[in-house]
Coordinates of C-alpha atoms in Angstrom, one line a residue:
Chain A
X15 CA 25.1 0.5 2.1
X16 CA 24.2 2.3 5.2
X17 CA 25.4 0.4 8.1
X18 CA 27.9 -2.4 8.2
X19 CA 27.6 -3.5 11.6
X20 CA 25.5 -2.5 14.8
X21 CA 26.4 0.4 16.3
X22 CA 27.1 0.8 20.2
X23 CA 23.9 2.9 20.2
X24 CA 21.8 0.2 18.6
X25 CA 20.7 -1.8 21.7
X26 CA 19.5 1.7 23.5
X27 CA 18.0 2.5 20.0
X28 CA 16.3 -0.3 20.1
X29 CA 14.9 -0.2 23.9
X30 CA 13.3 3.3 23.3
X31 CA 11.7 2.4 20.4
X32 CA 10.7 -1.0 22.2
X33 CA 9.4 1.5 24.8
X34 CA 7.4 3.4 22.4
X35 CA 9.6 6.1 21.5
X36 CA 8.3 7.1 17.9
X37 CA 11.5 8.7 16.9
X38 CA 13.8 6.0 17.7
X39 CA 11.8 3.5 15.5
X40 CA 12.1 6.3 12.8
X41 CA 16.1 6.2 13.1
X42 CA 15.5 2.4 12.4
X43 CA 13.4 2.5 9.4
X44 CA 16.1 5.0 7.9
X45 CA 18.6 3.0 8.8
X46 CA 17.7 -0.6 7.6
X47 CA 14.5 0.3 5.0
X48 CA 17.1 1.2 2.2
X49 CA 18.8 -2.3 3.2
X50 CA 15.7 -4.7 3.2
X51 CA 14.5 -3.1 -0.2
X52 CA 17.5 -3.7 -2.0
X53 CA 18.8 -7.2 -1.0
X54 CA 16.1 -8.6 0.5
X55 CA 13.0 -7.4 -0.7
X56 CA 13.9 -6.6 -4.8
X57 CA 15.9 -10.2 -5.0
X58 CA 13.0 -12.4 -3.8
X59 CA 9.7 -10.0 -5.1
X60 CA 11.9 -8.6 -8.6
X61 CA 9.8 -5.7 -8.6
X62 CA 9.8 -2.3 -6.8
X63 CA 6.4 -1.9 -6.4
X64 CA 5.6 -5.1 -4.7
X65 CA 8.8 -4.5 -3.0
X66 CA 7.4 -1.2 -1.3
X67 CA 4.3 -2.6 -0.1
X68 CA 6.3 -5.2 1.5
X69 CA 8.5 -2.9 3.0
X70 CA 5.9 -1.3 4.8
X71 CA 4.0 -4.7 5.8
X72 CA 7.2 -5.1 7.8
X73 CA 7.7 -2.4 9.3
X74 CA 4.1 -2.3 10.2
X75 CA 4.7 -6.3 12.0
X76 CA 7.7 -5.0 13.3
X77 CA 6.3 -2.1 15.6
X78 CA 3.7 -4.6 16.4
X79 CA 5.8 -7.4 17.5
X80 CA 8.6 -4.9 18.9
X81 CA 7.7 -5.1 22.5
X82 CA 8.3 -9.0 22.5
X83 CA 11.6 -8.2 20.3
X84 CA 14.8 -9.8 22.6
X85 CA 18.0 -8.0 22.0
X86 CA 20.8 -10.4 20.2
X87 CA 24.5 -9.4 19.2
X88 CA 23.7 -9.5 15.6
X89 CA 21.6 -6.1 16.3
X90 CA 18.0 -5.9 15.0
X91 CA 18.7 -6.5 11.4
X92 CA 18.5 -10.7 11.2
X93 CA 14.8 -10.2 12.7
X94 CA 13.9 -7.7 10.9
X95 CA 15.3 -9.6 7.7
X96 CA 13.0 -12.5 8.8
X97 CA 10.2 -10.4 8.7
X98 CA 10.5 -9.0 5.5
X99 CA 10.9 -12.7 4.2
X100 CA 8.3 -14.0 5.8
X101 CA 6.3 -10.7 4.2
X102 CA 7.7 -12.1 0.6
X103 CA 6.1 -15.4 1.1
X104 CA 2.7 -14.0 2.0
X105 CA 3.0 -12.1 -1.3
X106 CA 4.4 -14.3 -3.5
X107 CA 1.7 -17.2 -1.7
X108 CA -1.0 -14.4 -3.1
X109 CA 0.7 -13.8 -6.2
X110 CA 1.1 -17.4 -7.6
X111 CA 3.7 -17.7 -10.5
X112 CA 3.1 -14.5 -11.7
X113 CA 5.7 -13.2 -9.0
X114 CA 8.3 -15.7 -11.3
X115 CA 7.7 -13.9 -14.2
X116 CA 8.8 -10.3 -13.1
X117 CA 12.4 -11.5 -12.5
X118 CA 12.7 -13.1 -8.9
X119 CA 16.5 -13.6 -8.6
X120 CA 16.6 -14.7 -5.0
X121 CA 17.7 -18.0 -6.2
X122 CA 20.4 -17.3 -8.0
X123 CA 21.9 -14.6 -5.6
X124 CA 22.2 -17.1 -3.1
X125 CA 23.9 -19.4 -5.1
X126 CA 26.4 -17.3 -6.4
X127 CA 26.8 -14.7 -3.6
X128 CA 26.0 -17.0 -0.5
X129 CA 24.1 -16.1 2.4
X130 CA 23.9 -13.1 4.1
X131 CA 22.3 -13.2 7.9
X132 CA 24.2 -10.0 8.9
X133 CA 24.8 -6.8 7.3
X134 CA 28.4 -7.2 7.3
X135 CA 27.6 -10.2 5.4
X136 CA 25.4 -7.9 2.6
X137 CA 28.8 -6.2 1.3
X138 CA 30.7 -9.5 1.3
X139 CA 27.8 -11.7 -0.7
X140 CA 27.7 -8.5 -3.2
X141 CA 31.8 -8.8 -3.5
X142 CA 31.5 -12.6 -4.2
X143 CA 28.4 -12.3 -6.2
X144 CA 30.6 -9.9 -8.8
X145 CA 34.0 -11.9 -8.8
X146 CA 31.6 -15.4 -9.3
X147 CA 30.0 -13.2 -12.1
X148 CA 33.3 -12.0 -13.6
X149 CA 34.5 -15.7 -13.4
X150 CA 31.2 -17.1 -15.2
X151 CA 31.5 -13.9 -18.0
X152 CA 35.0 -15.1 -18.9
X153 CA 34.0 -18.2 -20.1
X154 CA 30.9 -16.8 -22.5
X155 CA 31.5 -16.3 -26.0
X156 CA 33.1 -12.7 -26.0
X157 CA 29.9 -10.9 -27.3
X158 CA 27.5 -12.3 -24.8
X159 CA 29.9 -10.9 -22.5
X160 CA 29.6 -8.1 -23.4
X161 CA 26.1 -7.7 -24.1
X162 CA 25.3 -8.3 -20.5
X163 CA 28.2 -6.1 -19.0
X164 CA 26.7 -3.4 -21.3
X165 CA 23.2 -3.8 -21.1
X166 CA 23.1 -5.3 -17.4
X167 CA 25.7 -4.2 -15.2
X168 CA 26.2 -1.1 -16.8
X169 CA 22.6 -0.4 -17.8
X170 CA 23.7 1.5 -20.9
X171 CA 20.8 1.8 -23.8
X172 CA 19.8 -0.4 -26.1
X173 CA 21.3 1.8 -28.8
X174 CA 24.5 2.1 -27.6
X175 CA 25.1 -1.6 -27.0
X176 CA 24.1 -2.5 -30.6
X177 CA 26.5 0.7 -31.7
X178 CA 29.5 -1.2 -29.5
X179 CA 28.6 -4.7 -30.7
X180 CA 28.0 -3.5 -34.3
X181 CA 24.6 -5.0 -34.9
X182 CA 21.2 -3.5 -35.3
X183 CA 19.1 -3.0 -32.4
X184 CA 16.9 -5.5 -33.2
X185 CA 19.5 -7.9 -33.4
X186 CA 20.7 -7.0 -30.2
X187 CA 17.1 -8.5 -28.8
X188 CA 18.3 -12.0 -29.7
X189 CA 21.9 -11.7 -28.4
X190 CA 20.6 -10.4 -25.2
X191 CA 18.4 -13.6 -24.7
X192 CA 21.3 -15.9 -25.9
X193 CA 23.3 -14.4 -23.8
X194 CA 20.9 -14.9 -20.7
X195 CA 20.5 -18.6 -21.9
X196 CA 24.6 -18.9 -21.9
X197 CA 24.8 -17.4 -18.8
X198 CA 23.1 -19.7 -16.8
X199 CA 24.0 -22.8 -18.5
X200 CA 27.1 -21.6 -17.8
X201 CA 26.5 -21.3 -13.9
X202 CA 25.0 -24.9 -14.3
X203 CA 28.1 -26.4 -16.0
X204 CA 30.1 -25.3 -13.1
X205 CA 28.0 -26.8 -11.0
X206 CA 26.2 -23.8 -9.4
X207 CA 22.8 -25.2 -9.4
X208 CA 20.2 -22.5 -9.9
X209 CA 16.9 -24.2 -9.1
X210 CA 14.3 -21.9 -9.5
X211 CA 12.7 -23.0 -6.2
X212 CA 12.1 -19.7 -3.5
X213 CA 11.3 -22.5 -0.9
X214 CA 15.1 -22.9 -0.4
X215 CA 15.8 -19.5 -0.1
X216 CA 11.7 -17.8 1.5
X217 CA 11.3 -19.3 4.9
Chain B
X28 CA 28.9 -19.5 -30.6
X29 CA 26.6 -21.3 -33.1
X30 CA 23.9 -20.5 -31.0
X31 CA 23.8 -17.0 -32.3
X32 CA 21.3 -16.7 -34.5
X33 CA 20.9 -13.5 -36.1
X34 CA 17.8 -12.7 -38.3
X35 CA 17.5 -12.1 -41.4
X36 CA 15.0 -8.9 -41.0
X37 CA 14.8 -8.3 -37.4
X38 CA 11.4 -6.1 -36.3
X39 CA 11.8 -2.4 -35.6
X40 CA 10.0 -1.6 -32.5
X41 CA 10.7 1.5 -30.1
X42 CA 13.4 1.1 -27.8
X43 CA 12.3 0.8 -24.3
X44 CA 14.7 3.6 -21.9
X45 CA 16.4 0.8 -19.4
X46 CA 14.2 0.7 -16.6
X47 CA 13.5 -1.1 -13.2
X48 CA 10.2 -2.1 -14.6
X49 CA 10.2 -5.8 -15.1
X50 CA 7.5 -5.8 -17.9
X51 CA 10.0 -3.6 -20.2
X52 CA 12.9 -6.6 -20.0
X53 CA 10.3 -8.9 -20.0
X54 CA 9.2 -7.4 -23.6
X55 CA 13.0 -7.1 -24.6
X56 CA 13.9 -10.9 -23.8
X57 CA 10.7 -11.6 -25.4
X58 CA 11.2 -9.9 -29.0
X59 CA 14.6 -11.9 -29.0
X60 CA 13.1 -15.3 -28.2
X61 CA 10.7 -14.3 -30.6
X62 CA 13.1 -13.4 -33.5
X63 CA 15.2 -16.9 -31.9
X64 CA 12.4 -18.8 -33.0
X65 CA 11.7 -20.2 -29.9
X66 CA 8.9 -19.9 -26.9
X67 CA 8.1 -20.7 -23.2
X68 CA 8.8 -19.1 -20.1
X69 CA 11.2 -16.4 -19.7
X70 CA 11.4 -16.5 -15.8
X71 CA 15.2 -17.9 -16.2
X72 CA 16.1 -15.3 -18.3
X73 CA 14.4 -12.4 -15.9
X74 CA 16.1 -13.9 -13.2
X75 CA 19.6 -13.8 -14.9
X76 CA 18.5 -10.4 -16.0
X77 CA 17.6 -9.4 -12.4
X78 CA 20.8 -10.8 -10.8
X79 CA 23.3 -8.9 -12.7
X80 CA 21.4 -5.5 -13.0
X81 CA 21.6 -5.8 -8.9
X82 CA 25.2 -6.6 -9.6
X83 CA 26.0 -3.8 -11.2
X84 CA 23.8 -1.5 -9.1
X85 CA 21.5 -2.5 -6.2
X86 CA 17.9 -1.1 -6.7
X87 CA 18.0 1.9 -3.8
X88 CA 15.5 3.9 -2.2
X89 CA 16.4 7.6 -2.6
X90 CA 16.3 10.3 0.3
X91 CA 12.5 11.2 -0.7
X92 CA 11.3 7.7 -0.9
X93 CA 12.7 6.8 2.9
X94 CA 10.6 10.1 4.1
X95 CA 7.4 9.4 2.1
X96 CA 7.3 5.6 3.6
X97 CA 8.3 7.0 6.9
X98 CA 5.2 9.4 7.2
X99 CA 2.8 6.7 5.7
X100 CA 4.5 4.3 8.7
X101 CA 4.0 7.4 11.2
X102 CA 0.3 7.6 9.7
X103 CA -0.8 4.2 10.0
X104 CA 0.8 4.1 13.7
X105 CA -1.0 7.1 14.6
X106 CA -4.7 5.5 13.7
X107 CA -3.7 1.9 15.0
X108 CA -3.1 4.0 18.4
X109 CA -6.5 5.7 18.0
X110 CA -8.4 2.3 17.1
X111 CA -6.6 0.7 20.0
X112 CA -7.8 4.0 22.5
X113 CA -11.2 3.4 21.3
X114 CA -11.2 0.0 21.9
X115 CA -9.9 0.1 25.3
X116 CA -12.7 2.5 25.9
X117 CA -15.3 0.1 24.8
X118 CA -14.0 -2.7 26.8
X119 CA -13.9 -0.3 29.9
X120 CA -17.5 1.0 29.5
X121 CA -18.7 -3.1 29.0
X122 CA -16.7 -3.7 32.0
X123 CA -18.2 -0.8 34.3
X124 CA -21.7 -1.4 32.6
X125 CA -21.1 -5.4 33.5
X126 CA -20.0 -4.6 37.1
X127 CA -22.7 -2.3 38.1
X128 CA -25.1 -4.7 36.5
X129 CA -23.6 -7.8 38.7
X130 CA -24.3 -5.7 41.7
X131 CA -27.8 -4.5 40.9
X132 CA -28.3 -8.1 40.5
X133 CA -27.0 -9.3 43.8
X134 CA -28.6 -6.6 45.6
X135 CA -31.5 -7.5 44.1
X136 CA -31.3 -11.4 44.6
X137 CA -30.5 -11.4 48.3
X138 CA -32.5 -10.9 51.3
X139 CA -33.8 -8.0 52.7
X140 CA -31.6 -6.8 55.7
X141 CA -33.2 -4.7 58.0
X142 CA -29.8 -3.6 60.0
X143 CA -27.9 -2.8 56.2
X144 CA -31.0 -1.2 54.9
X145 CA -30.1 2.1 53.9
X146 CA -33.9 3.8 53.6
X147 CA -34.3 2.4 57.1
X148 CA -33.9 6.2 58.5
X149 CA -34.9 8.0 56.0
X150 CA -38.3 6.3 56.6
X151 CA -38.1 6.6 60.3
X152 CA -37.5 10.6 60.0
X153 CA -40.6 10.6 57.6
X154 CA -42.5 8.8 59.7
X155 CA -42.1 11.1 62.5
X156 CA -42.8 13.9 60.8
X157 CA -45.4 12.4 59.3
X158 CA -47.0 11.9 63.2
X159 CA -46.8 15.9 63.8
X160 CA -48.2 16.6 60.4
X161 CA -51.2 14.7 61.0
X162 CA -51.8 16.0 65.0
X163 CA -51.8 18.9 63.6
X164 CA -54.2 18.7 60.6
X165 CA -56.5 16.8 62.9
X166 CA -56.6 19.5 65.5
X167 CA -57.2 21.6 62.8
X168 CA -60.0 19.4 61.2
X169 CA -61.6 19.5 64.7
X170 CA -61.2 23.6 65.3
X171 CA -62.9 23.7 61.8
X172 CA -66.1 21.7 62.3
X173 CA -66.6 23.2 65.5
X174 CA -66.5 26.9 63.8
X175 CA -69.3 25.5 61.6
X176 CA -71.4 24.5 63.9
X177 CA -71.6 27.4 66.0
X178 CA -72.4 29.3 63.0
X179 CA -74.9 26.8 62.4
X180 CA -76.3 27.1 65.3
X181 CA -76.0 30.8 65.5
X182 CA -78.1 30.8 62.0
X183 CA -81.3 28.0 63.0
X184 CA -81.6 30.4 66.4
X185 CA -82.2 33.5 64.3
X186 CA -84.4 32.0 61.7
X187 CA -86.5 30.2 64.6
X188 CA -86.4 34.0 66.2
X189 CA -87.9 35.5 62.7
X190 CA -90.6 32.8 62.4
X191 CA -92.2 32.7 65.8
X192 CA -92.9 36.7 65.6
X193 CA -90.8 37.7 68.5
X194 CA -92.2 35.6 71.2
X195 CA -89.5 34.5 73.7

């Protein structure tokens, strides 16, 4: 992740670029583009593309509504977050449920990572997001295990997970979607309820 | 688990690379609920699909990718500020154009005032020279008619001379 937390330099960043200064606001977009995209944007969009139009939609609101922008401890990250959110609803609101169907996961990060207002708080959600997902893997049957370690947190081929799992790759089409199925029955057994609703999580 | 059903002559197809586009899990989720036997929405599964690929690694934006959306952010600034210049330019010419034409209007619409009249000496230095134009032309309208008829004179005299043969 780039930044953690604001820097000491972020407030007189911020004034210059409040004041018009074109590089500052190019320090910010460097700094907390990256950030948006990948746990704002991706999560509640699941796909890139939409995710970089987005991106720049906010960006563009932001240096727009910058003048009337009132400096806060947190730095300028929460606002900008709440742009980009409220950028995800406008598209999702255009896209209908087809926005569902490329693999949203907004949901279910909250759920099982918590919320994250700050971007200290993006490192910790990511940390509890991985130990709740270790926890939940532990009690799958041992091959759906490892068919989603393999093919999903590791990204490795389709080949080589059938190779590991001894099964054809064809095969490993059905034990990847069993596997999905397990996984979140699982997170509903222990009570981690994974509504598929983005009204809880889009503003 | 029981729920594992494997079949008995699972479909070859190619092997999509693994890839951040949706549609290609969306087509591997859907050849195993296929080959399941079953049907419906796969949105769960995407979702369980997308929360553990971010998991493992968050989708990033690369160095190039930052750069490229930072000069298409730099562009679209640059011709909001140009729109913006034109507009205040518009709004300033309607403004002057408005003002002068609320003065011509009230110049127009109130009384004549003889002591705030600015042609008031322009027409008084006219008329003045108007006055020693025309003494002038009418001295010379005078001198000129009088020439004439002298010479008028001076003709009849000599054509009375001719006729009457000399006498006196």
């Amino acid at each position: 992740m780039g930044a953690s937390s604001p820097s000491p330099d972020e407030a007189r960043l911020v004034a210059r670029a409040k004041a018009g200064d074109r590089a500052a606001f190019a320090t910010l977009y460097r700094t907390y583009a990256p950030l948006l995209f990948a746990h704002v944007l991706v999560p509640i969009l699941g796909d890139r593309d939409d995710a970089h139009d987005c991106l720049r939609e906010t960006f563009l609101a932001a240096h727009r509504a910058l003048p009337e922008y009132t400096w806060r401890d947190g730095g300028i990250f929460p606002w900008l977050r709440t742009l980009a959110k409220n950028k995800a609803r406008d598209h999702l609101r255009a896209a209908g449920r087809r926005a569902r169907l490329r693999g949203a996961f907004a949901v279910e990060l909250e759920a099982l990572g918590g919320k994250a207002d700050s971007v200290a708080e993006l490192e910790l959600q990511r940390a509890r997001l991985r130990e709740q997902i270790e926890q939940i893997l532990a009690t799958l049957h041992p091959r759906y295990a490892t068919v989603l370690r393999l093919r999903l947190l590791e990204e490795r081929s389709r080949e080589e997970c059938a190779a590991a799992l001894e099964i054809k790759v064809g095969t490993l089409d059905v034990v990847l979607f069993r596997a999905c199925q397990a996984f979140r029955k699982a997170c509903e057994a222990a009570d981690r309820t994974l509504q598929a609703d983005l009204r809880s999580v889009v503003p | 688990m029981s729920d594992d059903r494997v079949p008995s002559s699972p479909t070859p197809r190619p092997a999509p690379e693994p890839s951040d586009a949706p549609s290609a899990w969306e087509d591997e989720l859907r050849a195993g609920q296929r080959e399941a036997g079953e049907s419906g929405s796969l949105a769960p599964e995407l979702a369980i699909v997308g929360l553990l690929r971010y998991a493992g690694a968050p989708p990033s934006l690369d160095a190039a990718e930052v750069e490229a959306g930072w000069h298409a952010l730099d562009r679209a600034f640059d011709a909001r500020a140009s729109v913006a210049r034109r507009r205040r330019w518009v709004v300033a010419s309607i403004g002057l154009a408005a003002t002068l034409a609320a003065v011509v209007v009230l110049r127009v619409g109130r009384a004549p005032d003889p002591d705030e009249d600015p042609t008031r000496a322009m027409r008084a230095t006219w008329e003045a020279q108007f006055a020693l134009l025309a003494e002038a032309a009418t001295q010379r309208r005078i001198e000129t008619v009088e020439a004439r008829r002298a010479g008028l004179r001076r003709e009849r005299v000599a054509a009375l001379s001719a006729v009457a043969g000399g006498i006196p």
